[in-house]
Every structure is written in structure tokens, then in C-alpha cells.
mmCIF file of C-alpha atoms in Angstrom:
data_model
loop_
_atom_site.group_PDB
_atom_site.id
_atom_site.type_symbol
_atom_site.label_atom_id
_atom_site.label_comp_id
_atom_site.label_asym_id
_atom_site.label_seq_id
_atom_site.Cartn_x
_atom_site.Cartn_y
_atom_site.Cartn_z
ATOM 1 C CA MET A 37 -31.570 19.700 10.458
ATOM 2 C CA LYS A 38 -28.041 20.774 9.472
ATOM 3 C CA ARG A 39 -26.740 18.979 6.389
ATOM 4 C CA LYS A 40 -23.608 16.919 6.883
ATOM 5 C CA THR A 41 -20.438 18.023 5.127
ATOM 6 C CA VAL A 42 -17.395 16.291 3.680
ATOM 7 C CA ALA A 43 -14.234 18.370 3.358
ATOM 8 C CA VAL A 44 -11.775 17.437 0.604
ATOM 9 C CA VAL A 45 -8.494 18.901 1.846
ATOM 10 C CA ASP A 46 -6.797 21.257 -0.624
ATOM 11 C CA TYR A 47 -3.226 21.769 0.583
ATOM 12 C CA GLY A 48 -1.808 22.258 -2.914
ATOM 13 C CA SER A 49 -1.215 18.617 -3.811
ATOM 14 C CA GLY A 50 -3.736 16.047 -4.900
ATOM 15 C CA ASN A 51 -6.091 15.052 -7.662
ATOM 16 C CA LEU A 52 -8.759 17.315 -6.217
ATOM 17 C CA ARG A 53 -11.077 17.660 -9.191
ATOM 18 C CA SER A 54 -11.624 13.955 -9.843
ATOM 19 C CA VAL A 55 -11.749 13.110 -6.122
ATOM 20 C CA SER A 56 -14.306 15.813 -5.379
ATOM 21 C CA GLN A 57 -16.415 14.932 -8.417
ATOM 22 C CA ALA A 58 -16.534 11.265 -7.375
ATOM 23 C CA VAL A 59 -17.499 12.123 -3.789
ATOM 24 C CA GLN A 60 -20.069 14.661 -5.002
ATOM 25 C CA HIS A 61 -21.550 12.041 -7.329
ATOM 26 C CA VAL A 62 -22.312 9.642 -4.483
ATOM 27 C CA ALA A 63 -23.162 12.424 -2.001
ATOM 28 C CA ARG A 64 -26.206 13.436 -4.031
ATOM 29 C CA THR A 65 -28.043 10.360 -2.775
ATOM 30 C CA GLU A 66 -26.746 10.690 0.789
ATOM 31 C CA ASP A 67 -27.894 14.284 1.513
ATOM 32 C CA VAL A 68 -24.293 15.391 2.071
ATOM 33 C CA ASP A 69 -22.490 18.569 0.969
ATOM 34 C CA VAL A 70 -18.953 18.241 -0.420
ATOM 35 C CA LEU A 71 -16.520 21.114 -0.006
ATOM 36 C CA VAL A 72 -13.039 21.367 -1.538
ATOM 37 C CA THR A 73 -11.270 23.658 0.897
ATOM 38 C CA SER A 74 -7.933 25.157 1.848
ATOM 39 C CA ARG A 75 -9.394 26.647 5.056
ATOM 40 C CA ALA A 76 -8.471 24.906 8.302
ATOM 41 C CA GLN A 77 -11.764 25.912 9.924
ATOM 42 C CA ASP A 78 -13.725 24.120 7.203
ATOM 43 C CA VAL A 79 -11.823 20.917 7.966
ATOM 44 C CA PHE A 80 -12.409 21.357 11.714
ATOM 45 C CA ASP A 81 -16.136 21.895 11.083
ATOM 46 C CA ALA A 82 -16.680 19.079 8.564
ATOM 47 C CA ASP A 83 -18.334 15.811 9.558
ATOM 48 C CA ARG A 84 -15.993 13.761 7.359
ATOM 49 C CA VAL A 85 -12.666 14.451 5.682
ATOM 50 C CA VAL A 86 -10.960 13.172 2.520
ATOM 51 C CA LEU A 87 -7.175 13.606 2.303
ATOM 52 C CA PRO A 88 -5.959 13.179 -1.296
ATOM 53 C CA GLY A 89 -2.347 13.279 -2.393
ATOM 54 C CA GLN A 90 -0.161 12.752 -5.416
ATOM 55 C CA GLY A 91 3.442 13.363 -6.379
ATOM 56 C CA HIS A 92 6.450 13.318 -4.053
ATOM 57 C CA MET A 93 5.588 12.559 -0.424
ATOM 58 C CA ALA A 94 8.135 14.998 1.018
ATOM 59 C CA ASP A 95 6.552 17.784 -1.052
ATOM 60 C CA CYS A 96 3.091 16.772 0.140
ATOM 61 C CA MET A 97 4.150 16.823 3.788
ATOM 62 C CA ASN A 98 5.834 20.212 3.348
ATOM 63 C CA GLU A 99 2.810 21.667 1.586
ATOM 64 C CA LEU A 100 0.439 20.334 4.244
ATOM 65 C CA ALA A 101 2.484 22.047 6.957
ATOM 66 C CA ALA A 102 2.893 25.279 4.970
ATOM 67 C CA SER A 103 -0.821 25.445 4.187
ATOM 68 C CA GLY A 104 -1.758 25.609 7.866
ATOM 69 C CA LEU A 105 -3.957 22.526 7.450
ATOM 70 C CA LYS A 106 -1.841 19.965 9.280
ATOM 71 C CA ASP A 107 -3.417 20.521 12.708
ATOM 72 C CA ALA A 108 -6.902 20.348 11.189
ATOM 73 C CA VAL A 109 -6.080 17.018 9.518
ATOM 74 C CA LEU A 110 -4.672 15.633 12.773
ATOM 75 C CA HIS A 111 -7.810 16.785 14.584
ATOM 76 C CA ALA A 112 -9.956 15.050 11.963
ATOM 77 C CA ALA A 113 -7.938 11.848 12.301
ATOM 78 C CA ALA A 114 -8.651 11.830 16.030
ATOM 79 C CA ASN A 115 -12.323 12.763 15.878
ATOM 80 C CA LYS A 116 -14.145 11.911 12.637
ATOM 81 C CA PRO A 117 -14.087 9.569 9.636
ATOM 82 C CA LEU A 118 -11.022 10.256 7.480
ATOM 83 C CA PHE A 119 -10.326 8.769 4.039
ATOM 84 C CA GLY A 120 -6.761 8.983 2.673
ATOM 85 C CA VAL A 121 -6.086 8.501 -1.042
ATOM 86 C CA CYS A 122 -2.786 7.516 -2.725
ATOM 87 C CA VAL A 123 -0.032 9.695 -1.191
ATOM 88 C CA GLY A 124 -2.726 10.786 1.260
ATOM 89 C CA MET A 125 -2.594 7.183 2.493
ATOM 90 C CA GLN A 126 1.209 7.118 2.669
ATOM 91 C CA MET A 127 1.237 10.326 4.710
ATOM 92 C CA LEU A 128 -0.648 8.561 7.501
ATOM 93 C CA LEU A 129 2.325 6.335 8.367
ATOM 94 C CA ASP A 130 5.436 7.127 10.404
ATOM 95 C CA ARG A 131 7.949 7.664 7.621
ATOM 96 C CA SER A 132 8.724 7.171 3.948
ATOM 97 C CA GLU A 133 11.827 6.236 2.001
ATOM 98 C CA GLU A 134 10.745 8.878 -0.511
ATOM 99 C CA GLY A 135 12.722 11.893 0.573
ATOM 100 C CA PRO A 136 13.192 10.346 3.075
ATOM 101 C CA THR A 137 10.545 12.120 5.090
ATOM 102 C CA ASP A 138 8.448 11.718 8.226
ATOM 103 C CA GLY A 139 4.706 11.136 7.915
ATOM 104 C CA LEU A 140 1.884 12.029 10.263
ATOM 105 C CA GLY A 141 2.433 8.994 12.509
ATOM 106 C CA LEU A 142 -1.247 8.038 12.650
ATOM 107 C CA ILE A 143 -0.746 4.395 11.673
ATOM 108 C CA PRO A 144 2.521 2.671 12.672
ATOM 109 C CA GLY A 145 4.659 1.671 9.719
ATOM 110 C CA GLU A 146 6.719 2.890 6.803
ATOM 111 C CA VAL A 147 6.471 3.567 3.080
ATOM 112 C CA VAL A 148 8.952 1.748 0.848
ATOM 113 C CA ARG A 149 9.786 1.685 -2.859
ATOM 114 C CA PHE A 150 9.053 -1.239 -5.143
ATOM 115 C CA ARG A 151 12.334 -3.070 -5.762
ATOM 116 C CA LEU A 152 11.575 -5.084 -8.888
ATOM 117 C CA GLU A 153 14.629 -4.431 -11.069
ATOM 118 C CA GLY A 154 15.306 -7.346 -13.413
ATOM 119 C CA ARG A 155 12.236 -9.300 -12.359
ATOM 120 C CA LEU A 156 9.759 -10.643 -14.883
ATOM 121 C CA GLN A 157 5.989 -10.930 -14.727
ATOM 122 C CA ALA A 158 4.141 -14.146 -15.552
ATOM 123 C CA ASP A 159 3.818 -13.097 -19.199
ATOM 124 C CA GLY A 160 7.571 -12.572 -19.498
ATOM 125 C CA SER A 161 7.466 -8.761 -19.443
ATOM 126 C CA ARG A 162 9.482 -6.747 -16.968
ATOM 127 C CA PHE A 163 7.859 -5.195 -13.949
ATOM 128 C CA LYS A 164 7.614 -1.452 -14.430
ATOM 129 C CA VAL A 165 7.885 1.108 -11.664
ATOM 130 C CA PRO A 166 5.648 2.992 -11.159
ATOM 131 C CA GLN A 167 2.896 0.434 -11.250
ATOM 132 C CA MET A 168 0.223 1.964 -13.476
ATOM 133 C CA GLY A 169 -3.111 0.350 -14.199
ATOM 134 C CA TRP A 170 -5.779 -1.983 -12.857
ATOM 135 C CA ASN A 171 -4.996 -4.568 -10.209
ATOM 136 C CA PRO A 172 -7.237 -6.870 -8.122
ATOM 137 C CA VAL A 173 -7.561 -5.980 -4.441
ATOM 138 C CA PHE A 174 -8.359 -8.676 -1.891
ATOM 139 C CA HIS A 175 -10.042 -7.738 1.378
ATOM 140 C CA GLU A 176 -10.945 -11.189 2.706
ATOM 141 C CA LEU A 177 -7.754 -11.715 4.682
ATOM 142 C CA GLY A 178 -8.864 -14.194 7.323
ATOM 143 C CA ARG A 179 -10.084 -11.537 9.757
ATOM 144 C CA PRO A 180 -13.199 -9.361 9.900
ATOM 145 C CA VAL A 181 -13.754 -7.481 6.641
ATOM 146 C CA HIS A 182 -13.692 -3.704 7.003
ATOM 147 C CA PRO A 183 -17.181 -2.134 6.685
ATOM 148 C CA LEU A 184 -16.102 0.079 3.784
ATOM 149 C CA TRP A 185 -15.851 -3.044 1.607
ATOM 150 C CA ALA A 186 -19.586 -3.721 1.995
ATOM 151 C CA GLY A 187 -21.099 -4.762 -1.328
ATOM 152 C CA ILE A 188 -17.718 -4.872 -3.103
ATOM 153 C CA ARG A 189 -16.643 -8.273 -4.399
ATOM 154 C CA ASP A 190 -13.328 -9.602 -3.097
ATOM 155 C CA GLY A 191 -10.768 -9.361 -5.896
ATOM 156 C CA SER A 192 -12.396 -6.373 -7.592
ATOM 157 C CA CYS A 193 -9.980 -4.321 -9.676
ATOM 158 C CA PHE A 194 -8.918 -0.797 -8.764
ATOM 159 C CA TYR A 195 -6.667 1.708 -10.515
ATOM 160 C CA PHE A 196 -3.112 2.275 -9.222
ATOM 161 C CA VAL A 197 -0.349 4.754 -10.036
ATOM 162 C CA HIS A 198 2.554 4.480 -7.577
ATOM 163 C CA SER A 199 6.215 3.662 -7.047
ATOM 164 C CA PHE A 200 6.013 3.408 -3.246
ATOM 165 C CA TYR A 201 3.675 1.424 -1.008
ATOM 166 C CA ALA A 202 2.720 1.285 2.649
ATOM 167 C CA ARG A 203 4.145 -1.362 4.946
ATOM 168 C CA PRO A 204 2.152 -1.127 8.203
ATOM 169 C CA ALA A 205 3.888 -2.382 11.331
ATOM 170 C CA GLN A 206 0.850 -4.419 12.398
ATOM 171 C CA ALA A 207 -0.936 -6.813 10.051
ATOM 172 C CA LEU A 208 -4.326 -5.880 11.514
ATOM 173 C CA HIS A 209 -4.002 -2.403 9.984
ATOM 174 C CA CYS A 210 -3.845 -3.888 6.477
ATOM 175 C CA VAL A 211 -7.439 -4.274 5.241
ATOM 176 C CA GLY A 212 -6.780 -4.835 1.545
ATOM 177 C CA GLU A 213 -3.940 -6.438 -0.404
ATOM 178 C CA ALA A 214 -2.828 -6.406 -4.029
ATOM 179 C CA ASP A 215 0.065 -8.169 -5.760
ATOM 180 C CA TYR A 216 2.805 -6.541 -7.799
ATOM 181 C CA GLY A 217 5.921 -8.646 -7.521
ATOM 182 C CA GLY A 218 4.594 -9.713 -4.116
ATOM 183 C CA ARG A 219 1.702 -8.873 -1.842
ATOM 184 C CA PHE A 220 1.509 -5.316 -0.538
ATOM 185 C CA ALA A 221 -0.972 -3.224 1.458
ATOM 186 C CA ALA A 222 -3.450 -1.635 -0.933
ATOM 187 C CA ALA A 223 -5.732 -0.393 1.873
ATOM 188 C CA ILE A 224 -5.041 0.363 5.521
ATOM 189 C CA ALA A 225 -7.300 1.317 8.415
ATOM 190 C CA ARG A 226 -7.363 2.086 12.118
ATOM 191 C CA ASP A 227 -10.359 3.167 14.162
ATOM 192 C CA ASN A 228 -11.990 6.047 12.226
ATOM 193 C CA ILE A 229 -9.284 6.151 9.510
ATOM 194 C CA PHE A 230 -9.449 4.316 6.171
ATOM 195 C CA ALA A 231 -7.063 4.816 3.263
ATOM 196 C CA THR A 232 -6.234 3.330 -0.119
ATOM 197 C CA GLN A 233 -3.120 3.287 -2.266
ATOM 198 C CA PHE A 234 -5.281 3.042 -5.367
ATOM 199 C CA HIS A 235 -7.540 5.803 -6.690
ATOM 200 C CA PRO A 236 -11.226 5.082 -5.973
ATOM 201 C CA GLU A 237 -12.189 8.065 -8.129
ATOM 202 C CA LYS A 238 -10.555 6.369 -11.146
ATOM 203 C CA SER A 239 -11.898 2.895 -10.322
ATOM 204 C CA ALA A 240 -15.396 2.923 -11.821
ATOM 205 C CA ASP A 241 -18.367 1.570 -9.847
ATOM 206 C CA GLN A 242 -16.344 -0.237 -7.180
ATOM 207 C CA GLY A 243 -14.470 2.984 -6.380
ATOM 208 C CA LEU A 244 -17.711 4.928 -6.106
ATOM 209 C CA ALA A 245 -19.048 2.196 -3.804
ATOM 210 C CA LEU A 246 -16.110 2.787 -1.447
ATOM 211 C CA TYR A 247 -16.838 6.513 -1.287
ATOM 212 C CA ARG A 248 -20.553 5.815 -0.794
ATOM 213 C CA ASN A 249 -19.762 3.456 2.085
ATOM 214 C CA PHE A 250 -17.480 6.105 3.588
ATOM 215 C CA LEU A 251 -20.315 8.638 3.657
ATOM 216 C CA SER A 252 -22.491 6.339 5.782
ATOM 217 C CA TRP A 253 -19.690 4.742 7.843
ATOM 218 C CA LYS A 254 -20.101 4.983 11.610
ATOM 219 C CA PRO A 255 -16.774 3.892 13.152
#
């Protein structure tokens, strides 16, 4: 029987090494091959796809188009489980203030910048942008919990590094929330697409659990 494959998309932007190592770590027990690839055909052929991203969203969108991988990512989003990470999550929406630039339009909504100038945290310190560090994520939002949260305690901490965040147009597409000067979407999903603003690969056991759940997810 042909082994299943996960393609980690290499379009020139993204924390590919740590993402691929985390996915490979959990894939060993799932009988899955993990391939970091810049070849469109590999993405078309893969059973599952991970779309990482970091840096400036306009640069990421330009590099995705220039790499020749955009059509393969859109095909994956329509046909197989897709996991977006950090800017890879932001790229799924319609547009971003960063640039500004258009996204892939796969989940309705926009990406906006934290506006926390002059505001103080509970301990009296100023909010810093970007947000960097661990923050609890809540996935019990009064509607069915997304299957990728299976076995992960509500309020578990994940690692964030970002100045912009997703604001989906429909509340049902928000499947995880965190708080940094106010609640924001830390995870979004639609059909066969799941994405996180935080970095699962930098989030210890709970991050690995998300990737493990992704490998067995049957949307």
C-alpha cells in the first residue's frame, strides 16, 4: 500500500526546518512521509499539505506566486487537508493591512494590526507589538470543538510571534481564541482547512498534538 505523504510548502518564506522537524516527529508513528518541497507537482500529489509563513505578508504572497506554487496550494485547499501556520494562516483570508495586500480568499475576512499604543497590561507594563511569547488559547467557544483540538486541554499555552492577526468575517470560522489587549482569532478553520496564528512547532507537546491530529484528520 502506498505510504501517505505530507508536503511542507517551500515557496521561499517560512520556518521550514522547525515545522518539518515537528511534523516528521509525529509522522513516525503515523506511517506518513514528510516532504519539504518547492515543486508544484509534489504539492498536487501529496495527501496533506502544510503552508508555513513568516515575515511580511505581501512578500509571502509575492513569493508564493513567483514560485509557481500558488495554484498547487489552491488545489490543495479545495481537495485535501491543509494546515496554515502563522503568516500561512493570514494568507488564507481575503486581504491584509500589511502591505496592504490581497490574500488567497479561502476564508472570508481580513488581517489587521494590533493597535495597543499606550495601553497597559494587568501588571502595569505596556503591551508590546509584536506579541512574542506564550499565550493561552481557548477552543471551547460555545459551539462544536474542532477535531484537531482532540486531547488538548482548553486554555493550553502556545507560542506566538506576530504584529497582525486574522479577523474572519464569520464567527464560525474562528475555532480558537487568545487574548492580547482583547480577544482575537488564534485558530481558524473551514471544511478541510485549519490554521493557527501561533507556532505549533514551537509549542511543546500541545503543538505536536495538533500536528498529530492533523495527520489523522478526515474532514
